[in-house]
Structure formats: C-alpha cells, structure tokens
PDB file of C-alpha atoms in Angstrom:
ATOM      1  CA  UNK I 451       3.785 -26.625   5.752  1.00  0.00           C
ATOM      2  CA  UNK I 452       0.527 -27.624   6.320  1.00  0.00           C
ATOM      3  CA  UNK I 453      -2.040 -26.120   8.998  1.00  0.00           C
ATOM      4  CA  UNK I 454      -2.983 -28.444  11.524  1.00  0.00           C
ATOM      5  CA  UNK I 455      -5.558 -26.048  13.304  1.00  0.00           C
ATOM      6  CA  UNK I 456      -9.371 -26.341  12.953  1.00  0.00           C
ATOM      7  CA  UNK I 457     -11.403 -22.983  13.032  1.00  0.00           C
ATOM      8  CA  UNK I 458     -12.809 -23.558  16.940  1.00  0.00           C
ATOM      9  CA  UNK I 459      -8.706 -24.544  17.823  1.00  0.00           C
ATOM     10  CA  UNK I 460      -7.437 -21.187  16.114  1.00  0.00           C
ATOM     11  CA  UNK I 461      -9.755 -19.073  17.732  1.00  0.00           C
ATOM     12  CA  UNK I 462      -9.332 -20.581  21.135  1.00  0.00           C
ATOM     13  CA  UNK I 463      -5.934 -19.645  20.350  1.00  0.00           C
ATOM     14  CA  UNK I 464      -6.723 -15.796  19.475  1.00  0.00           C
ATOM     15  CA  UNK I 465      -8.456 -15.848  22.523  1.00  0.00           C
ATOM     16  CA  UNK I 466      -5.775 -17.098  24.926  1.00  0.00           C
ATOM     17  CA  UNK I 467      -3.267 -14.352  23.371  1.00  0.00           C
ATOM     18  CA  UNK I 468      -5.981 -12.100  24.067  1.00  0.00           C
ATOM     19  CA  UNK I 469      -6.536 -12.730  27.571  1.00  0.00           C
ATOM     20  CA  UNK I 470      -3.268 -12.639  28.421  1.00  0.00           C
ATOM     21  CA  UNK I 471      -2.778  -9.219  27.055  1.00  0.00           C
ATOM     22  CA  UNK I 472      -5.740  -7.793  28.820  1.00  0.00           C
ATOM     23  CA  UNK I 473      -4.549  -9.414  32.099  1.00  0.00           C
ATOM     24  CA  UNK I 474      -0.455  -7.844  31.079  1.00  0.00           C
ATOM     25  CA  UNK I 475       0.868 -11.164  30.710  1.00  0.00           C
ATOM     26  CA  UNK I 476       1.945 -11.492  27.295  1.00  0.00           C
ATOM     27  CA  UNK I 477       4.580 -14.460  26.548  1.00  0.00           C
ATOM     28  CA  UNK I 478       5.306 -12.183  22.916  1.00  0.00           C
ATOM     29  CA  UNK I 479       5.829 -15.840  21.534  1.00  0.00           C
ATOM     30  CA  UNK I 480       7.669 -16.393  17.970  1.00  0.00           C
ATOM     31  CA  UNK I 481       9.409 -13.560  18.050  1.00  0.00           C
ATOM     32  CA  UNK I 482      13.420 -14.686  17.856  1.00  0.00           C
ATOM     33  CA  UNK I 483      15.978 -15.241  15.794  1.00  0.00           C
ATOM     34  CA  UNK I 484      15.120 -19.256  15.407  1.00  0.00           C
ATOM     35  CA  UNK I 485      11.465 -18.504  14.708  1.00  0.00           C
ATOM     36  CA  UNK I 486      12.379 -16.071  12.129  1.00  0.00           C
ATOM     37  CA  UNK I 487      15.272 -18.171  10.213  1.00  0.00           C
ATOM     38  CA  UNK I 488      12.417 -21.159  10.149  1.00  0.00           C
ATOM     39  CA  UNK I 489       9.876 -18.916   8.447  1.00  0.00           C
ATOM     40  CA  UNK I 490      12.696 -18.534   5.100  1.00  0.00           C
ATOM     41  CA  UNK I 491      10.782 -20.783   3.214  1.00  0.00           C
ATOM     42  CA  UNK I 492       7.394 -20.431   3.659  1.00  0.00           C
ATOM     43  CA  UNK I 493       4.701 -19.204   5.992  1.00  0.00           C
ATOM     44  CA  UNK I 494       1.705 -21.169   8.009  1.00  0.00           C
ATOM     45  CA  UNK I 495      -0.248 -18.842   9.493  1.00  0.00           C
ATOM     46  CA  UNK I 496      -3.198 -19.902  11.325  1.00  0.00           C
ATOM     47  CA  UNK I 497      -5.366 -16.859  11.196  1.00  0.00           C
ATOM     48  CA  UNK I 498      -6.351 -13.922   8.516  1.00  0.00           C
ATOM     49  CA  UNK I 499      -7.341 -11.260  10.333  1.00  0.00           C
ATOM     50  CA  UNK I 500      -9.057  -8.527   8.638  1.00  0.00           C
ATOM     51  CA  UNK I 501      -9.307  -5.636  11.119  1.00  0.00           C
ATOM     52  CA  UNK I 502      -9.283  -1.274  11.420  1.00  0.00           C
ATOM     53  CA  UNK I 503      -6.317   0.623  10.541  1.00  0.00           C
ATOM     54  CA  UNK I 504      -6.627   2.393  13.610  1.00  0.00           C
ATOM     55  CA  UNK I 505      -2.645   2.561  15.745  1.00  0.00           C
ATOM     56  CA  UNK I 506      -4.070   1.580  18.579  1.00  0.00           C
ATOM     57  CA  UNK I 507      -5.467  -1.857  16.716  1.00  0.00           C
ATOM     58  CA  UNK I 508      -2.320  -3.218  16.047  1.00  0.00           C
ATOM     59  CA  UNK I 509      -3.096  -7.292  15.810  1.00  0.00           C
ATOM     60  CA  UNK I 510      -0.203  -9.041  16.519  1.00  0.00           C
ATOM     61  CA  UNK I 511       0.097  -7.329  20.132  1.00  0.00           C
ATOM     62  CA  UNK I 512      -3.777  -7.359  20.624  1.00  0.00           C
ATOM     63  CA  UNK I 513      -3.684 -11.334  20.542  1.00  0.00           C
ATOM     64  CA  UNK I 514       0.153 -12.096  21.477  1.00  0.00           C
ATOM     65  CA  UNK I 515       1.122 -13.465  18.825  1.00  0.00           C
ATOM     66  CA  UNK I 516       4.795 -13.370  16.623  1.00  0.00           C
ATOM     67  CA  UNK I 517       6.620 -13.859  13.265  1.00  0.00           C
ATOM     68  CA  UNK I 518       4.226 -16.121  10.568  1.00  0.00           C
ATOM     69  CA  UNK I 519       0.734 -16.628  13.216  1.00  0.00           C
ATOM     70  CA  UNK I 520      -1.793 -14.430  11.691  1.00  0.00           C
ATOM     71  CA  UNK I 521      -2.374 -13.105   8.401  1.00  0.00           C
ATOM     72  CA  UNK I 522      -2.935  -9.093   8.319  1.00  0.00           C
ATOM     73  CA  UNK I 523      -4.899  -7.504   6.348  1.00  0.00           C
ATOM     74  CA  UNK I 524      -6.023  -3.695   7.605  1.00  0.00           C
ATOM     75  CA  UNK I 525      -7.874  -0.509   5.629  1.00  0.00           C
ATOM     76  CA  UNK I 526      -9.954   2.403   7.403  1.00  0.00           C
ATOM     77  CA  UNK I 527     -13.243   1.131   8.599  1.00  0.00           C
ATOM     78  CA  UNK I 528     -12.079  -2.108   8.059  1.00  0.00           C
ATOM     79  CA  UNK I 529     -13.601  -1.252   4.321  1.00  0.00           C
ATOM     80  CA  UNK I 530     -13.564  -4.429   1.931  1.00  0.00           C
ATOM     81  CA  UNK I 531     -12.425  -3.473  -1.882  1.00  0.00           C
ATOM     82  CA  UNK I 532     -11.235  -5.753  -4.410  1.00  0.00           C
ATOM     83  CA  UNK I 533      -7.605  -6.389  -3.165  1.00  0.00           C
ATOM     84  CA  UNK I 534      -8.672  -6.894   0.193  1.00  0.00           C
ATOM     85  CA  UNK I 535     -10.877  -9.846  -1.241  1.00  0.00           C
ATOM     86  CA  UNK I 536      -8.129 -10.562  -3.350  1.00  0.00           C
ATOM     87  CA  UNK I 537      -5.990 -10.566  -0.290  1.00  0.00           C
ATOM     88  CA  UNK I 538      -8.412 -13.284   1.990  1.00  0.00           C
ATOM     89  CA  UNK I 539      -9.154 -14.922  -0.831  1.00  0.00           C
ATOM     90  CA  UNK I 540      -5.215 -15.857  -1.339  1.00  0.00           C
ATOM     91  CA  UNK I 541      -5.036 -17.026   2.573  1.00  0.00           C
ATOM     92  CA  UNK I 542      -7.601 -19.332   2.507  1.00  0.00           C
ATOM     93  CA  UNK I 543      -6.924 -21.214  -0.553  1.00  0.00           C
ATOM     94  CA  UNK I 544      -2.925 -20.632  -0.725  1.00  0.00           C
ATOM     95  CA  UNK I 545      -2.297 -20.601   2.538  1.00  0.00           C
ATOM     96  CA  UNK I 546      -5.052 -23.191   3.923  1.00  0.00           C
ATOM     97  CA  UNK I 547      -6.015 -20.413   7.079  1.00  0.00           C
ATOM     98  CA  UNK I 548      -8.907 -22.127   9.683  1.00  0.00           C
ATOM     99  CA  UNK I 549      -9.904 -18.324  10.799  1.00  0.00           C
ATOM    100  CA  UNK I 550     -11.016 -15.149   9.284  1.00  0.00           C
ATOM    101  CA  UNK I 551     -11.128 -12.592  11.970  1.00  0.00           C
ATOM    102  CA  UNK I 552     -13.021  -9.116  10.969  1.00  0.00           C
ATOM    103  CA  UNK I 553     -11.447  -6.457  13.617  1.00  0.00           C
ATOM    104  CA  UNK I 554     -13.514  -3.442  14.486  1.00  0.00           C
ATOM    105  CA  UNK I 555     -12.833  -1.159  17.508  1.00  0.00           C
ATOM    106  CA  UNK I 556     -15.083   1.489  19.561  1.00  0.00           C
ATOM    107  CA  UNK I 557     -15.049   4.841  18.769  1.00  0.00           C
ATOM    108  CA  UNK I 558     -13.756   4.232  15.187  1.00  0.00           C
ATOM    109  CA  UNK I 559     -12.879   7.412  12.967  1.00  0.00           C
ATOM    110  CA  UNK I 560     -14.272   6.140   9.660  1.00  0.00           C
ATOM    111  CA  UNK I 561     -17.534   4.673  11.124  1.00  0.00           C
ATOM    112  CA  UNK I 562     -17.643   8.283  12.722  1.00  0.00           C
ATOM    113  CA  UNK I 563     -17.075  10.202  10.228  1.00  0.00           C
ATOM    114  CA  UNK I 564     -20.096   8.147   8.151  1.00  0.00           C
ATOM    115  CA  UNK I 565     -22.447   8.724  10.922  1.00  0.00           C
ATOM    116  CA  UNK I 566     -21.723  12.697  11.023  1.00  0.00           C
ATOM    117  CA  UNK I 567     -22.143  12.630   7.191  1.00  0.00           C
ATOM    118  CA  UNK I 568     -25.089  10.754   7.290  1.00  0.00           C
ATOM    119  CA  UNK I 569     -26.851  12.939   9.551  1.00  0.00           C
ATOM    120  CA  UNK I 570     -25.592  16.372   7.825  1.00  0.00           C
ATOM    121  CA  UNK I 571     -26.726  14.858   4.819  1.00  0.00           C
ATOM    122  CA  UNK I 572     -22.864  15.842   3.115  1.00  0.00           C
ATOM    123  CA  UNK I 573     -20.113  13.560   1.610  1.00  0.00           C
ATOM    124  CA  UNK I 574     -16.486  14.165   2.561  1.00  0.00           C
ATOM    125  CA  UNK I 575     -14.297  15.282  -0.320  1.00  0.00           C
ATOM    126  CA  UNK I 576     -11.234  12.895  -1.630  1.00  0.00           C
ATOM    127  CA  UNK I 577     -11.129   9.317  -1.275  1.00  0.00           C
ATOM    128  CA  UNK I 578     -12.620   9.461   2.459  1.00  0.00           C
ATOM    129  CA  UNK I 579     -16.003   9.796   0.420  1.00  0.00           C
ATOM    130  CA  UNK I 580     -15.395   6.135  -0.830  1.00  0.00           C
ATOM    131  CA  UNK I 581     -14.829   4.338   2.732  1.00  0.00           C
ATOM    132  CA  UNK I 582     -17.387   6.340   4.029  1.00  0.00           C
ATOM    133  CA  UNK I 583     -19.913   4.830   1.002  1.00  0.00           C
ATOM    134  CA  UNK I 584     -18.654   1.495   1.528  1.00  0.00           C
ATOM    135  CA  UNK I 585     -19.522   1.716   5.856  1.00  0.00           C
ATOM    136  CA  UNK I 586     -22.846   4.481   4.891  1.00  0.00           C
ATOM    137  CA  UNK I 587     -25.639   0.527   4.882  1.00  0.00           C
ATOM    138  CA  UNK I 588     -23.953  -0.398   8.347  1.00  0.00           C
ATOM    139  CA  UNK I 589     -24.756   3.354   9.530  1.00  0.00           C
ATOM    140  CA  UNK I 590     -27.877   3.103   8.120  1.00  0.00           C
ATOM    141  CA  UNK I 591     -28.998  -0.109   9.219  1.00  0.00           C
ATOM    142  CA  UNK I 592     -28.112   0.500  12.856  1.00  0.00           C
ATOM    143  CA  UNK I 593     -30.348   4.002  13.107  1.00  0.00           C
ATOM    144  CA  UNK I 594     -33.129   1.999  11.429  1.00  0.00           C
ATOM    145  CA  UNK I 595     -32.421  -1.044  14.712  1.00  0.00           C
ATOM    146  CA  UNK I 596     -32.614   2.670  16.539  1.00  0.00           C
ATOM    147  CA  UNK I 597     -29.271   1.710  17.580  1.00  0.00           C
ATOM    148  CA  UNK I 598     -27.878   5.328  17.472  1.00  0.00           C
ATOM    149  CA  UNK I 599     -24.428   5.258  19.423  1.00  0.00           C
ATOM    150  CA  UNK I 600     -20.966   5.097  17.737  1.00  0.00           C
ATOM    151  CA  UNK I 601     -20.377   1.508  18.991  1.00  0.00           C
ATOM    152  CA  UNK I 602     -23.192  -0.200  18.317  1.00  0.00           C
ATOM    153  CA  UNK I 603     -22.847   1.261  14.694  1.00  0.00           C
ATOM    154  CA  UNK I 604     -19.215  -0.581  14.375  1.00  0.00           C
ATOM    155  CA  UNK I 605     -20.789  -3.447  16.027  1.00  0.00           C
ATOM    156  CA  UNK I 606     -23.179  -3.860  12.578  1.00  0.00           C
ATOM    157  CA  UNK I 607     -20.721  -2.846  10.425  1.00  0.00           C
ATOM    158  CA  UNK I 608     -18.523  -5.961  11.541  1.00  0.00           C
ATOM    159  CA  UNK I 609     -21.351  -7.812  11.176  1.00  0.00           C
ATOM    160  CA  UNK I 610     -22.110  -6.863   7.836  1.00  0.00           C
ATOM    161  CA  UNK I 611     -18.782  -6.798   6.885  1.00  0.00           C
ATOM    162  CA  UNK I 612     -18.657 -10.546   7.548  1.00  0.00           C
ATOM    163  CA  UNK I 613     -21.654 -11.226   5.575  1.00  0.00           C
ATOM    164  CA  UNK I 614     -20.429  -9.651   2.999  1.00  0.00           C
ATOM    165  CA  UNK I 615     -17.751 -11.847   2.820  1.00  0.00           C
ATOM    166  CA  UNK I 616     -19.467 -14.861   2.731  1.00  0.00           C
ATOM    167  CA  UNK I 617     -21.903 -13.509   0.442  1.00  0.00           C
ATOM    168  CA  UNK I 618     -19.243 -12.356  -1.985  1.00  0.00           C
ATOM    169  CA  UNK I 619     -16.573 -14.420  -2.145  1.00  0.00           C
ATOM    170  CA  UNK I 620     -16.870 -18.015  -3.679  1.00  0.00           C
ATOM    171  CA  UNK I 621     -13.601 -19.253  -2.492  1.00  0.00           C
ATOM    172  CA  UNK I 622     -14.532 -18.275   1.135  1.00  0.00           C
ATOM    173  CA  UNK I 623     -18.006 -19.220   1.183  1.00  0.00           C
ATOM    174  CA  UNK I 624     -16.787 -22.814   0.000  1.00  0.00           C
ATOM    175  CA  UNK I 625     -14.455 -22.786   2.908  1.00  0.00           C
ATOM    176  CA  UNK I 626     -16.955 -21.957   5.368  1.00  0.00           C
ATOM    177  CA  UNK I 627     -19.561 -24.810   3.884  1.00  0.00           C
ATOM    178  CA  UNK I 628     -17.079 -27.329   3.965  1.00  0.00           C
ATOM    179  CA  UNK I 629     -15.836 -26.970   7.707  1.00  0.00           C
ATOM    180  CA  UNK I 630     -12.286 -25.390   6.524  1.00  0.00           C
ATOM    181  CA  UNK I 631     -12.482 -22.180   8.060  1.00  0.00           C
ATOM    182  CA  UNK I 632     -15.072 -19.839   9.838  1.00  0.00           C
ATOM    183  CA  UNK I 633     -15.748 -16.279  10.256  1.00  0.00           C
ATOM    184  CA  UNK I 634     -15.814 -14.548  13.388  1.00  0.00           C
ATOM    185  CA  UNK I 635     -16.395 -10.646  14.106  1.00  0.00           C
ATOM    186  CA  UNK I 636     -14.732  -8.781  16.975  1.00  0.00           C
ATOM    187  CA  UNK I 637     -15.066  -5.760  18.815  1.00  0.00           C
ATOM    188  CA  UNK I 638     -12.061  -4.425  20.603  1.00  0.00           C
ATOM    189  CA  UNK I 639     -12.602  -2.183  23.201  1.00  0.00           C
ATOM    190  CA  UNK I 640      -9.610   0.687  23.146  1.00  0.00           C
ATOM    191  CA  UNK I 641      -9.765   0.988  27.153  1.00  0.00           C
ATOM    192  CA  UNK I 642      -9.673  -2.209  27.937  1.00  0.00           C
ATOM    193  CA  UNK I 643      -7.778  -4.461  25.275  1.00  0.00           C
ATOM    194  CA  UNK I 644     -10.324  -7.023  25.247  1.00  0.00           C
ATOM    195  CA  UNK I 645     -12.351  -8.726  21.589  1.00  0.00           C
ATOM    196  CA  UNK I 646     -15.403  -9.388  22.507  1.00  0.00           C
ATOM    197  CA  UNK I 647     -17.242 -11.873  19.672  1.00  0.00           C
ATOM    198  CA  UNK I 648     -20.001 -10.152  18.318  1.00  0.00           C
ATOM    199  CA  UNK I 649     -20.486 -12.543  15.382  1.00  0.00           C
ATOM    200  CA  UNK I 650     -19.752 -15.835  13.723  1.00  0.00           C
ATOM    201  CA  UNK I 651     -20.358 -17.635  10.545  1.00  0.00           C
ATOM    202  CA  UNK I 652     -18.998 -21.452   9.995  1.00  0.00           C
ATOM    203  CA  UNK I 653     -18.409 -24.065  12.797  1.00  0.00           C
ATOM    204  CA  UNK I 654     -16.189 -23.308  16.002  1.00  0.00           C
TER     205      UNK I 654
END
C-alpha cells in the first residue's frame, strides 16, 4: 500500500469531509463490509490527526471519513508526551502519512482549567497537574499577546503545539523539509462543526 496523496491533496480532502458535515451531508464513506475485509492486511491512511479528547471532537465524523483514512491520535488538551511522539512519529515514517492535523476545539476543559490555575496561582492535584504544565506556555503566551479569552488561548496552544512538533521531532521535521508531509492546526468550533485553519507548517 502506498499513499498516493500529497499534503495540499489530503487536506483538501479533510476539508471536503468537513464541509459536508457542517452543511449535514455526510456520504459516511468506507464504512462497509468490503472496505473493512480490504483493510486485513494493512492500513493506508492518509492523515494523522492529533486532536482533543473532548466527546464532542470525535474525528472521523468531524471530517466524514471511514475504516483506514485518518490516523488518531487524542489526549486532554491535545497534550504531546513521549508516546504521542512516539505515536506520529510511527505514521509518518511507517505509514508514509502526507498530513499531520493538530485538533483543538473552543471552550476546551484542559486549556480551561490551565487558565483558572494560572490566574489563582494553584496547581490541580493528580495527573491533571501534568496536562495542565504541559498547556501552562500556551496560557501564558496568549495573556502576554493580551489575548485573554478561552479561545484565543486554544488557538496558541495549537499553534504551539505544532511547533513543537516540528521543533522536536527529527523524523517529522525531515518530513516537513522534504515536501512529504505538512502540519496544519485546526480549530473546531463545537456549535457549528466547522475547522477553521489557524496554522500551517510545510507546503499545501
């Protein structure tokens, strides 16, 4: 199986799924019987898309898409760790994917809960303290923009989350220099069902 799809083709793709969910026209493509006996042997996904645990986020029905099309990867806060680099590190040089997609959403819980702990100066208890350390630069970096609302805070966390990628990741920042894949950050808007670009790194 080999991918056929360069990184502007797969995210014209994204986008057509996307529109037609907004609009309630959703074709819920590679979703049968066939599709799944033909994905036995292998997989070919054409996107990895790295996005918010949130329910309401769910990526296959955000985009239209079925059985072996997108690579999944979700945590809280979209937070990167170690097997989530692991994890997009494996689909881009096992699985040859032209598109990283970083998935953020308004009104996000764990970019919330940073903010409120930011400004009260307090850490949660438990493992929440950890996502909320790994989102706490976004936070900060939007208040010092004086960028102060909810959204615009998971609108530079996105961002930075797909910088960080680049920045950290050999295997995807040779991907991105040699044309083999590209980065692009969404924001998906709970109301409406649309993912608005709010960043890019790599040809489309």
């Amino acid at each position: 199986m080999a991918n056929y799809l360069t990184p502007a083709l797969a995210w014209r793709r994204l986008q057509d799924g996307n529109e037609r969910f907004v609009s309630g026209q959703s074709i819920h493509p590679n979703q049968d019987a066939q599709r799944r006996s033909s994905l036995v042997e292998g997989q070919n996904p054409f996107a990895v898309i790295f996005g918010c645990s949130d329910s309401r986020l769910a990526a296959e029905i955000i985009f239209d898409l079925g059985l072996g099309d997108a690579f999944v990867v979700r945590t809280a806060g979209q937070v990167i760790d170690d097997a989530v680099l692991g994890s997009l590190e494996y689909s881009i040089s096992q699985l040859k994917v032209p598109l990283i997609v970083i998935l953020g959403h308004d009104s996000c819980g764990a970019v919330s809960a940073t903010k409120a702990a930011v400004e009260a100066g307090e850490m949660p208890s438990g493992f929440i303290r950890d996502l909320v350390e790994r989102i706490t630069p976004s936070v900060l970096t939007s208040i010092r923009n004086e960028k102060h609302d909810i959204n615009d805070m998971v609108v530079e966390h996105v961002k930075q989350t797909a910088r960080r990628l680049a920045d950290t990741s050999r295997v995807i920042s040779d991907a991105i220099r040699d044309g083999r894949t590209a980065v692009v950050g969404l924001s998906y808007s709970l109301g409406e069902g649309h993912a608005e670009l709010v960043s890019s790194i790599g040809q489309l």
